[in-house]
Amino acid sequence: MKKYALVTGGSRGIGRAVSVQLASQGYCVLINYKSNQREAQKTLDIIIENGGEGLLMPFDVADAKEINITLETWIEQNKEAYIEVLVNNAGIRKDNLLFWMTDEEWNDVLNTSLNGAFYITRLLVKYMMNKKFGRIINIVSISGVNGMAGQTNYSAAKAGIIGLTKALALESAKKKVTVNAVAPGFIETDMTKDLNQEELKKLVPAGRFGKAEEVAELVGFLASEKASYITGQVITISGGL
Ligand code: NDP
């Protein structure tokens, strides 16, 4: 039977690398994105070029209604299939110091990064528990583990997902559904292209930014059968930062 994986924010950066990795592990990848269809198609093209399978699934992760309609329709039309791997990767940054932070900056980041993961996970985890196998991997950040000045919204969202990860792992372990978080440091993607890489890499013991493919390898391992006894964990991938 065909195995399915859903990667949110699969059109670019870490989500693209994760989509390509999971396709190489035999998954038909549902590539979610918000608006960038051209980039999402590029992810799909790479998967197909490598002999894998996937399809595009646009929706806004911050919109519970749109998620329910899109995913429930897909599930209804694909009764035999079930999504056994979910990677909650979609995320945005809107940095500001707390005393200047607007409601919009706060809410946009929380709605996308934290609420989005809640809406999708709530919908899919029940199928995974029914089938007695599932993998949920949440892409968080060292900003959510340690806190980062200028990112109270982002740190709060990522710390919130870490809490969700640990609590849901306890709810789902007996049903063989593992729930883990991956916390990257600085990774070279569109999200970090406005940062001063030359300066910031001096802070990283490994002396460089990471690559999306390096994060994808870790996600691929957590998604595999080999990682069955790892759950409720936050695994940092940051070159020692
Ligand atoms: P990018 O900015 O490169 O890509 C973001 C992706 O998220 C895009 O695919 C985008 O879709 C999608 N997305 C954004 N908002 C929504 C939404 N509302 N609904 C659906 N999809 C959405 O980000 P990265 O690859 O760098 O980051 C991926 C994850 O990794 C994020 O959660 C980020 O917080 C985390 N992370 C990144 C780090 C880094 O250094 N890069 C460090 C630590 C964590 P579209 O193309 O349509 O806009």
PDB file of C-alpha atoms and ligand atoms in Angstrom:
ATOM      1  CA  MET A   1       0.000   0.000   0.000  1.00  0.00           C
ATOM      2  CA  LYS A   2       1.183   3.499  -0.816  1.00  0.00           C
ATOM      3  CA  LYS A   3       2.541   5.414   2.194  1.00  0.00           C
ATOM      4  CA  TYR A   4       1.768   9.125   2.526  1.00  0.00           C
ATOM      5  CA  ALA A   5       3.572  11.956   4.312  1.00  0.00           C
ATOM      6  CA  LEU A   6       2.338  15.532   4.684  1.00  0.00           C
ATOM      7  CA  VAL A   7       4.952  18.284   4.902  1.00  0.00           C
ATOM      8  CA  THR A   8       3.638  21.762   5.662  1.00  0.00           C
ATOM      9  CA  GLY A   9       5.622  24.556   4.037  1.00  0.00           C
ATOM     10  CA  GLY A  10       7.112  22.094   1.554  1.00  0.00           C
ATOM     11  CA  SER A  11       7.606  24.662  -1.189  1.00  0.00           C
ATOM     12  CA  ARG A  12      10.915  26.062   0.056  1.00  0.00           C
ATOM     13  CA  GLY A  13      13.854  25.715   2.438  1.00  0.00           C
ATOM     14  CA  ILE A  14      13.744  23.026   5.094  1.00  0.00           C
ATOM     15  CA  GLY A  15      10.284  21.838   3.977  1.00  0.00           C
ATOM     16  CA  ARG A  16      11.523  21.223   0.434  1.00  0.00           C
ATOM     17  CA  ALA A  17      14.538  19.227   1.654  1.00  0.00           C
ATOM     18  CA  VAL A  18      12.299  17.216   4.010  1.00  0.00           C
ATOM     19  CA  SER A  19       9.828  16.500   1.192  1.00  0.00           C
ATOM     20  CA  VAL A  20      12.649  15.237  -1.061  1.00  0.00           C
ATOM     21  CA  GLN A  21      14.087  13.140   1.780  1.00  0.00           C
ATOM     22  CA  LEU A  22      10.754  11.493   2.650  1.00  0.00           C
ATOM     23  CA  ALA A  23      10.055  10.779  -1.020  1.00  0.00           C
ATOM     24  CA  SER A  24      13.437   9.014  -1.193  1.00  0.00           C
ATOM     25  CA  GLN A  25      12.251   6.860   1.730  1.00  0.00           C
ATOM     26  CA  GLY A  26       9.256   5.703  -0.321  1.00  0.00           C
ATOM     27  CA  TYR A  27       6.607   8.187   0.760  1.00  0.00           C
ATOM     28  CA  CYS A  28       4.195   9.851  -1.602  1.00  0.00           C
ATOM     29  CA  VAL A  29       4.606  13.378  -0.266  1.00  0.00           C
ATOM     30  CA  LEU A  30       1.735  15.833   0.061  1.00  0.00           C
ATOM     31  CA  ILE A  31       3.545  19.134  -0.415  1.00  0.00           C
ATOM     32  CA  ASN A  32       1.719  21.906   1.396  1.00  0.00           C
ATOM     33  CA  TYR A  33       2.406  25.597   0.809  1.00  0.00           C
ATOM     34  CA  LYS A  34       0.553  28.857   1.241  1.00  0.00           C
ATOM     35  CA  SER A  35       0.897  30.811  -2.013  1.00  0.00           C
ATOM     36  CA  ASN A  36       4.166  30.029  -3.783  1.00  0.00           C
ATOM     37  CA  GLN A  37       2.968  27.490  -6.327  1.00  0.00           C
ATOM     38  CA  ARG A  38       6.013  27.864  -8.554  1.00  0.00           C
ATOM     39  CA  GLU A  39       8.387  26.851  -5.763  1.00  0.00           C
ATOM     40  CA  ALA A  40       6.068  24.044  -4.624  1.00  0.00           C
ATOM     41  CA  GLN A  41       6.051  22.691  -8.187  1.00  0.00           C
ATOM     42  CA  LYS A  42       9.868  22.827  -8.124  1.00  0.00           C
ATOM     43  CA  THR A  43       9.851  20.602  -5.017  1.00  0.00           C
ATOM     44  CA  LEU A  44       7.544  18.168  -6.804  1.00  0.00           C
ATOM     45  CA  ASP A  45       9.727  18.225  -9.933  1.00  0.00           C
ATOM     46  CA  ILE A  46      12.818  17.318  -7.875  1.00  0.00           C
ATOM     47  CA  ILE A  47      10.915  14.429  -6.276  1.00  0.00           C
ATOM     48  CA  ILE A  48       9.744  13.125  -9.649  1.00  0.00           C
ATOM     49  CA  GLU A  49      13.224  13.504 -11.193  1.00  0.00           C
ATOM     50  CA  ASN A  50      14.519  11.284  -8.393  1.00  0.00           C
ATOM     51  CA  GLY A  51      11.882   8.652  -9.108  1.00  0.00           C
ATOM     52  CA  GLY A  52       9.582   9.566  -6.226  1.00  0.00           C
ATOM     53  CA  GLU A  53       5.944  10.569  -5.922  1.00  0.00           C
ATOM     54  CA  GLY A  54       4.122  13.569  -4.550  1.00  0.00           C
ATOM     55  CA  LEU A  55       1.336  16.034  -5.054  1.00  0.00           C
ATOM     56  CA  LEU A  56       0.675  19.655  -4.237  1.00  0.00           C
ATOM     57  CA  MET A  57      -1.707  20.497  -1.416  1.00  0.00           C
ATOM     58  CA  PRO A  58      -2.018  24.256  -0.883  1.00  0.00           C
ATOM     59  CA  PHE A  59      -3.702  25.612   2.225  1.00  0.00           C
ATOM     60  CA  ASP A  60      -3.015  28.233   4.861  1.00  0.00           C
ATOM     61  CA  VAL A  61      -1.978  26.424   8.045  1.00  0.00           C
ATOM     62  CA  ALA A  62      -3.361  29.337  10.070  1.00  0.00           C
ATOM     63  CA  ASP A  63      -6.865  28.728   8.707  1.00  0.00           C
ATOM     64  CA  ALA A  64      -8.568  25.865  10.541  1.00  0.00           C
ATOM     65  CA  LYS A  65     -11.542  25.839   8.174  1.00  0.00           C
ATOM     66  CA  GLU A  66      -9.414  25.604   5.037  1.00  0.00           C
ATOM     67  CA  ILE A  67      -7.320  22.823   6.601  1.00  0.00           C
ATOM     68  CA  ASN A  68     -10.392  20.800   7.530  1.00  0.00           C
ATOM     69  CA  ILE A  69     -11.997  21.161   4.120  1.00  0.00           C
ATOM     70  CA  THR A  70      -8.809  20.347   2.166  1.00  0.00           C
ATOM     71  CA  LEU A  71      -7.634  17.437   4.284  1.00  0.00           C
ATOM     72  CA  GLU A  72     -11.035  15.893   4.943  1.00  0.00           C
ATOM     73  CA  THR A  73     -11.896  16.043   1.238  1.00  0.00           C
ATOM     74  CA  TRP A  74      -8.591  14.362   0.377  1.00  0.00           C
ATOM     75  CA  ILE A  75      -9.107  11.683   3.025  1.00  0.00           C
ATOM     76  CA  GLU A  76     -12.685  11.100   1.803  1.00  0.00           C
ATOM     77  CA  GLN A  77     -11.484  10.716  -1.814  1.00  0.00           C
ATOM     78  CA  ASN A  78      -8.572   8.463  -0.843  1.00  0.00           C
ATOM     79  CA  LYS A  79     -10.208   6.050   1.579  1.00  0.00           C
ATOM     80  CA  GLU A  80      -7.490   3.415   1.298  1.00  0.00           C
ATOM     81  CA  ALA A  81      -4.698   5.887   2.016  1.00  0.00           C
ATOM     82  CA  TYR A  82      -3.635   7.277   5.304  1.00  0.00           C
ATOM     83  CA  ILE A  83      -1.082   9.899   6.161  1.00  0.00           C
ATOM     84  CA  GLU A  84       1.391   8.170   8.463  1.00  0.00           C
ATOM     85  CA  VAL A  85       3.983  10.957   8.669  1.00  0.00           C
ATOM     86  CA  LEU A  86       3.205  14.587   9.449  1.00  0.00           C
ATOM     87  CA  VAL A  87       5.942  17.205   9.460  1.00  0.00           C
ATOM     88  CA  ASN A  88       4.726  20.495  10.906  1.00  0.00           C
ATOM     89  CA  ASN A  89       7.302  22.732   9.276  1.00  0.00           C
ATOM     90  CA  ALA A  90       5.479  25.862   7.993  1.00  0.00           C
ATOM     91  CA  GLY A  91       6.569  28.901   9.942  1.00  0.00           C
ATOM     92  CA  ILE A  92       7.198  32.620   9.671  1.00  0.00           C
ATOM     93  CA  ARG A  93       9.257  35.249  11.502  1.00  0.00           C
ATOM     94  CA  LYS A  94       8.114  38.773  12.312  1.00  0.00           C
ATOM     95  CA  ASP A  95      10.815  40.020  14.652  1.00  0.00           C
ATOM     96  CA  ASN A  96      10.457  43.040  16.897  1.00  0.00           C
ATOM     97  CA  LEU A  97      11.274  43.997  20.441  1.00  0.00           C
ATOM     98  CA  LEU A  98       8.378  43.139  22.714  1.00  0.00           C
ATOM     99  CA  PHE A  99       7.559  46.708  23.668  1.00  0.00           C
ATOM    100  CA  TRP A 100       7.180  47.602  19.982  1.00  0.00           C
ATOM    101  CA  MET A 101       5.490  44.398  18.916  1.00  0.00           C
ATOM    102  CA  THR A 102       2.089  44.869  17.319  1.00  0.00           C
ATOM    103  CA  ASP A 103      -0.895  42.580  17.852  1.00  0.00           C
ATOM    104  CA  GLU A 104      -0.567  41.634  14.202  1.00  0.00           C
ATOM    105  CA  GLU A 105       3.080  40.573  14.510  1.00  0.00           C
ATOM    106  CA  TRP A 106       2.250  38.523  17.597  1.00  0.00           C
ATOM    107  CA  ASN A 107      -0.905  36.913  16.196  1.00  0.00           C
ATOM    108  CA  ASP A 108       0.474  36.159  12.715  1.00  0.00           C
ATOM    109  CA  VAL A 109       3.433  34.258  14.117  1.00  0.00           C
ATOM    110  CA  LEU A 110       1.386  32.400  16.753  1.00  0.00           C
ATOM    111  CA  ASN A 111      -1.384  31.568  14.274  1.00  0.00           C
ATOM    112  CA  THR A 112       0.979  30.159  11.676  1.00  0.00           C
ATOM    113  CA  SER A 113       3.591  28.439  13.771  1.00  0.00           C
ATOM    114  CA  LEU A 114       1.628  27.236  16.798  1.00  0.00           C
ATOM    115  CA  ASN A 115      -2.073  27.102  15.929  1.00  0.00           C
ATOM    116  CA  GLY A 116      -1.321  25.674  12.486  1.00  0.00           C
ATOM    117  CA  ALA A 117       0.458  22.689  14.021  1.00  0.00           C
ATOM    118  CA  PHE A 118      -2.455  22.179  16.437  1.00  0.00           C
ATOM    119  CA  TYR A 119      -5.172  22.210  13.752  1.00  0.00           C
ATOM    120  CA  ILE A 120      -3.404  19.737  11.456  1.00  0.00           C
ATOM    121  CA  THR A 121      -2.149  17.432  14.174  1.00  0.00           C
ATOM    122  CA  ARG A 122      -5.617  17.231  15.784  1.00  0.00           C
ATOM    123  CA  LEU A 123      -7.071  16.125  12.475  1.00  0.00           C
ATOM    124  CA  LEU A 124      -4.433  13.525  11.551  1.00  0.00           C
ATOM    125  CA  VAL A 125      -3.412  12.009  14.878  1.00  0.00           C
ATOM    126  CA  LYS A 126      -6.692  10.140  15.267  1.00  0.00           C
ATOM    127  CA  TYR A 127      -6.080   8.244  12.013  1.00  0.00           C
ATOM    128  CA  MET A 128      -2.528   7.430  13.091  1.00  0.00           C
ATOM    129  CA  MET A 129      -3.724   6.147  16.468  1.00  0.00           C
ATOM    130  CA  ASN A 130      -6.401   4.035  14.769  1.00  0.00           C
ATOM    131  CA  LYS A 131      -3.810   2.486  12.457  1.00  0.00           C
ATOM    132  CA  LYS A 132      -1.405   2.065  15.374  1.00  0.00           C
ATOM    133  CA  PHE A 133       1.474   3.717  13.576  1.00  0.00           C
ATOM    134  CA  GLY A 134       2.406   7.303  13.016  1.00  0.00           C
ATOM    135  CA  ARG A 135       5.159   9.867  13.092  1.00  0.00           C
ATOM    136  CA  ILE A 136       4.689  13.517  13.963  1.00  0.00           C
ATOM    137  CA  ILE A 137       7.761  15.715  13.632  1.00  0.00           C
ATOM    138  CA  ASN A 138       7.528  19.362  14.579  1.00  0.00           C
ATOM    139  CA  ILE A 139      10.145  21.791  13.313  1.00  0.00           C
ATOM    140  CA  VAL A 140      10.794  24.192  16.173  1.00  0.00           C
ATOM    141  CA  SER A 141      13.921  26.274  16.788  1.00  0.00           C
ATOM    142  CA  ILE A 142      16.619  26.880  19.362  1.00  0.00           C
ATOM    143  CA  SER A 143      14.785  30.213  19.729  1.00  0.00           C
ATOM    144  CA  GLY A 144      11.977  28.212  21.365  1.00  0.00           C
ATOM    145  CA  VAL A 145      14.371  26.314  23.609  1.00  0.00           C
ATOM    146  CA  ASN A 146      16.597  29.175  24.819  1.00  0.00           C
ATOM    147  CA  GLY A 147      14.674  32.307  23.842  1.00  0.00           C
ATOM    148  CA  MET A 148      16.036  34.885  21.403  1.00  0.00           C
ATOM    149  CA  ALA A 149      15.976  38.674  21.808  1.00  0.00           C
ATOM    150  CA  GLY A 150      13.679  40.291  19.248  1.00  0.00           C
ATOM    151  CA  GLN A 151      11.693  37.090  18.817  1.00  0.00           C
ATOM    152  CA  THR A 152       9.282  36.873  21.756  1.00  0.00           C
ATOM    153  CA  ASN A 153       6.446  35.927  19.368  1.00  0.00           C
ATOM    154  CA  TYR A 154       8.531  33.311  17.535  1.00  0.00           C
ATOM    155  CA  SER A 155      10.116  31.943  20.748  1.00  0.00           C
ATOM    156  CA  ALA A 156       6.655  31.683  22.339  1.00  0.00           C
ATOM    157  CA  ALA A 157       5.234  29.869  19.315  1.00  0.00           C
ATOM    158  CA  LYS A 158       8.126  27.405  19.154  1.00  0.00           C
ATOM    159  CA  ALA A 159       8.129  26.825  22.931  1.00  0.00           C
ATOM    160  CA  GLY A 160       4.379  26.186  22.642  1.00  0.00           C
ATOM    161  CA  ILE A 161       4.954  23.479  20.046  1.00  0.00           C
ATOM    162  CA  ILE A 162       7.603  21.928  22.274  1.00  0.00           C
ATOM    163  CA  GLY A 163       4.965  21.653  25.029  1.00  0.00           C
ATOM    164  CA  LEU A 164       2.495  20.139  22.560  1.00  0.00           C
ATOM    165  CA  THR A 165       5.162  17.648  21.428  1.00  0.00           C
ATOM    166  CA  LYS A 166       5.902  16.440  24.944  1.00  0.00           C
ATOM    167  CA  ALA A 167       2.251  16.189  26.025  1.00  0.00           C
ATOM    168  CA  LEU A 168       0.969  14.526  22.842  1.00  0.00           C
ATOM    169  CA  ALA A 169       3.831  12.012  22.978  1.00  0.00           C
ATOM    170  CA  LEU A 170       2.407  10.823  26.299  1.00  0.00           C
ATOM    171  CA  GLU A 171      -1.093  10.541  24.838  1.00  0.00           C
ATOM    172  CA  SER A 172      -0.056   8.614  21.736  1.00  0.00           C
ATOM    173  CA  ALA A 173       2.924   6.403  22.720  1.00  0.00           C
ATOM    174  CA  LYS A 174       0.838   3.275  23.405  1.00  0.00           C
ATOM    175  CA  LYS A 175      -0.628   3.548  19.902  1.00  0.00           C
ATOM    176  CA  LYS A 176       2.885   3.564  18.383  1.00  0.00           C
ATOM    177  CA  VAL A 177       2.597   7.156  17.287  1.00  0.00           C
ATOM    178  CA  THR A 178       5.798   9.041  18.078  1.00  0.00           C
ATOM    179  CA  VAL A 179       5.901  12.819  18.420  1.00  0.00           C
ATOM    180  CA  ASN A 180       9.217  14.651  18.348  1.00  0.00           C
ATOM    181  CA  ALA A 181      10.542  18.131  17.735  1.00  0.00           C
ATOM    182  CA  VAL A 182      13.608  19.128  15.750  1.00  0.00           C
ATOM    183  CA  ALA A 183      15.192  22.416  16.818  1.00  0.00           C
ATOM    184  CA  PRO A 184      17.504  23.876  14.164  1.00  0.00           C
ATOM    185  CA  GLY A 185      19.982  26.686  14.756  1.00  0.00           C
ATOM    186  CA  PHE A 186      20.866  28.878  11.753  1.00  0.00           C
ATOM    187  CA  ILE A 187      19.988  27.123   8.494  1.00  0.00           C
ATOM    188  CA  GLU A 188      20.582  28.649   5.042  1.00  0.00           C
ATOM    189  CA  THR A 189      17.085  29.316   3.644  1.00  0.00           C
ATOM    190  CA  ASP A 190      14.915  32.251   2.559  1.00  0.00           C
ATOM    191  CA  MET A 191      14.017  32.779   6.219  1.00  0.00           C
ATOM    192  CA  THR A 192      17.598  33.636   7.155  1.00  0.00           C
ATOM    193  CA  LYS A 193      18.709  35.409   3.965  1.00  0.00           C
ATOM    194  CA  ASP A 194      18.252  38.866   5.565  1.00  0.00           C
ATOM    195  CA  LEU A 195      20.617  37.935   8.431  1.00  0.00           C
ATOM    196  CA  ASN A 196      24.306  38.824   8.477  1.00  0.00           C
ATOM    197  CA  GLN A 197      25.683  35.336   7.942  1.00  0.00           C
ATOM    198  CA  GLU A 198      29.352  36.415   8.123  1.00  0.00           C
ATOM    199  CA  GLU A 199      28.843  37.854  11.624  1.00  0.00           C
ATOM    200  CA  LEU A 200      26.407  35.241  12.939  1.00  0.00           C
ATOM    201  CA  LYS A 201      28.447  32.244  11.880  1.00  0.00           C
ATOM    202  CA  LYS A 202      31.131  33.385  14.340  1.00  0.00           C
ATOM    203  CA  LEU A 203      28.668  32.455  17.107  1.00  0.00           C
ATOM    204  CA  VAL A 204      28.330  28.908  15.803  1.00  0.00           C
ATOM    205  CA  PRO A 205      30.972  26.477  17.133  1.00  0.00           C
ATOM    206  CA  ALA A 206      30.900  24.616  13.789  1.00  0.00           C
ATOM    207  CA  GLY A 207      31.695  27.950  12.101  1.00  0.00           C
ATOM    208  CA  ARG A 208      28.914  27.852   9.506  1.00  0.00           C
ATOM    209  CA  PHE A 209      25.166  27.875   8.906  1.00  0.00           C
ATOM    210  CA  GLY A 210      23.543  24.471   8.459  1.00  0.00           C
ATOM    211  CA  LYS A 211      21.970  23.138   5.293  1.00  0.00           C
ATOM    212  CA  ALA A 212      18.309  22.254   4.888  1.00  0.00           C
ATOM    213  CA  GLU A 213      19.370  18.779   3.737  1.00  0.00           C
ATOM    214  CA  GLU A 214      21.129  18.200   7.077  1.00  0.00           C
ATOM    215  CA  VAL A 215      17.873  18.906   8.915  1.00  0.00           C
ATOM    216  CA  ALA A 216      16.017  16.671   6.456  1.00  0.00           C
ATOM    217  CA  GLU A 217      18.310  13.707   7.222  1.00  0.00           C
ATOM    218  CA  LEU A 218      17.377  13.956  10.900  1.00  0.00           C
ATOM    219  CA  VAL A 219      13.665  14.263  10.103  1.00  0.00           C
ATOM    220  CA  GLY A 220      13.982  11.255   7.795  1.00  0.00           C
ATOM    221  CA  PHE A 221      15.486   9.202  10.604  1.00  0.00           C
ATOM    222  CA  LEU A 222      12.761  10.231  13.078  1.00  0.00           C
ATOM    223  CA  ALA A 223      10.151   9.262  10.469  1.00  0.00           C
ATOM    224  CA  SER A 224      11.666   5.805  10.010  1.00  0.00           C
ATOM    225  CA  GLU A 225      10.864   2.556  11.833  1.00  0.00           C
ATOM    226  CA  LYS A 226      14.365   2.755  13.330  1.00  0.00           C
ATOM    227  CA  ALA A 227      13.263   5.661  15.537  1.00  0.00           C
ATOM    228  CA  SER A 228      10.363   3.753  17.157  1.00  0.00           C
ATOM    229  CA  TYR A 229      11.671   4.196  20.712  1.00  0.00           C
ATOM    230  CA  ILE A 230      12.244   7.960  20.487  1.00  0.00           C
ATOM    231  CA  THR A 231       9.269  10.081  21.467  1.00  0.00           C
ATOM    232  CA  GLY A 232       8.558  13.338  23.254  1.00  0.00           C
ATOM    233  CA  GLN A 233      12.069  14.633  22.509  1.00  0.00           C
ATOM    234  CA  VAL A 234      13.488  17.894  21.245  1.00  0.00           C
ATOM    235  CA  ILE A 235      16.555  17.229  19.110  1.00  0.00           C
ATOM    236  CA  THR A 236      18.781  20.200  18.406  1.00  0.00           C
ATOM    237  CA  ILE A 237      20.656  20.535  15.113  1.00  0.00           C
ATOM    238  CA  SER A 238      22.700  23.700  15.367  1.00  0.00           C
ATOM    239  CA  GLY A 239      26.414  23.074  14.832  1.00  0.00           C
ATOM    240  CA  GLY A 240      26.852  23.324  18.596  1.00  0.00           C
ATOM    241  CA  LEU A 241      25.144  26.705  19.051  1.00  0.00           C
TER     242      LEU A 241
HETATM  243  P1  NDP B   1      11.253  29.479   4.532  1.00  0.00           P
HETATM  244  O1  NDP B   1      10.891  30.887   4.803  1.00  0.00           O
HETATM  245  O2  NDP B   1      12.371  29.156   3.603  1.00  0.00           O
HETATM  246  O3  NDP B   1       9.944  28.683   4.018  1.00  0.00           O
HETATM  247  C1  NDP B   1       8.755  28.805   4.734  1.00  0.00           C
HETATM  248  C2  NDP B   1       7.774  27.786   4.222  1.00  0.00           C
HETATM  249  O4  NDP B   1       6.586  27.851   5.033  1.00  0.00           O
HETATM  250  C3  NDP B   1       7.341  28.047   2.801  1.00  0.00           C
HETATM  251  O5  NDP B   1       7.151  26.797   2.173  1.00  0.00           O
HETATM  252  C4  NDP B   1       6.007  28.784   2.973  1.00  0.00           C
HETATM  253  O6  NDP B   1       5.088  28.619   1.875  1.00  0.00           O
HETATM  254  C5  NDP B   1       5.471  28.048   4.188  1.00  0.00           C
HETATM  255  N1  NDP B   1       4.448  28.816   4.885  1.00  0.00           N
HETATM  256  C6  NDP B   1       4.583  29.997   5.539  1.00  0.00           C
HETATM  257  N2  NDP B   1       3.402  30.383   6.056  1.00  0.00           N
HETATM  258  C7  NDP B   1       2.499  29.428   5.712  1.00  0.00           C
HETATM  259  C8  NDP B   1       1.119  29.252   5.942  1.00  0.00           C
HETATM  260  N3  NDP B   1       0.404  30.143   6.640  1.00  0.00           N
HETATM  261  N4  NDP B   1       0.510  28.153   5.439  1.00  0.00           N
HETATM  262  C9  NDP B   1       1.216  27.231   4.729  1.00  0.00           C
HETATM  263  N5  NDP B   1       2.532  27.332   4.499  1.00  0.00           N
HETATM  264  C10 NDP B   1       3.168  28.427   4.975  1.00  0.00           C
HETATM  265  O7  NDP B   1      11.498  28.840   5.962  1.00  0.00           O
HETATM  266  P2  NDP B   1      12.567  27.761   6.481  1.00  0.00           P
HETATM  267  O8  NDP B   1      12.632  26.620   5.558  1.00  0.00           O
HETATM  268  O9  NDP B   1      13.786  28.462   6.893  1.00  0.00           O
HETATM  269  O10 NDP B   1      11.834  27.319   7.830  1.00  0.00           O
HETATM  270  C11 NDP B   1      11.056  26.141   7.949  1.00  0.00           C
HETATM  271  C12 NDP B   1      10.764  25.915   9.423  1.00  0.00           C
HETATM  272  O11 NDP B   1      11.994  25.787  10.124  1.00  0.00           O
HETATM  273  C13 NDP B   1      10.011  27.060  10.078  1.00  0.00           C
HETATM  274  O12 NDP B   1       9.071  26.534  10.993  1.00  0.00           O
HETATM  275  C14 NDP B   1      11.104  27.816  10.812  1.00  0.00           C
HETATM  276  O13 NDP B   1      10.586  28.490  11.915  1.00  0.00           O
HETATM  277  C15 NDP B   1      12.019  26.679  11.205  1.00  0.00           C
HETATM  278  N6  NDP B   1      13.380  27.093  11.490  1.00  0.00           N
HETATM  279  C16 NDP B   1      14.175  27.655  10.508  1.00  0.00           C
HETATM  280  C17 NDP B   1      15.460  28.044  10.810  1.00  0.00           C
HETATM  281  C18 NDP B   1      16.380  28.642   9.815  1.00  0.00           C
HETATM  282  O14 NDP B   1      17.482  29.069  10.200  1.00  0.00           O
HETATM  283  N7  NDP B   1      16.029  28.712   8.541  1.00  0.00           N
HETATM  284  C19 NDP B   1      16.004  27.879  12.174  1.00  0.00           C
HETATM  285  C20 NDP B   1      15.102  27.272  13.094  1.00  0.00           C
HETATM  286  C21 NDP B   1      13.846  26.905  12.748  1.00  0.00           C
HETATM  287  P3  NDP B   1       5.101  29.650   0.602  1.00  0.00           P
HETATM  288  O15 NDP B   1       6.294  29.243  -0.211  1.00  0.00           O
HETATM  289  O16 NDP B   1       3.794  29.404  -0.094  1.00  0.00           O
HETATM  290  O17 NDP B   1       5.239  31.011   1.184  1.00  0.00           O
END
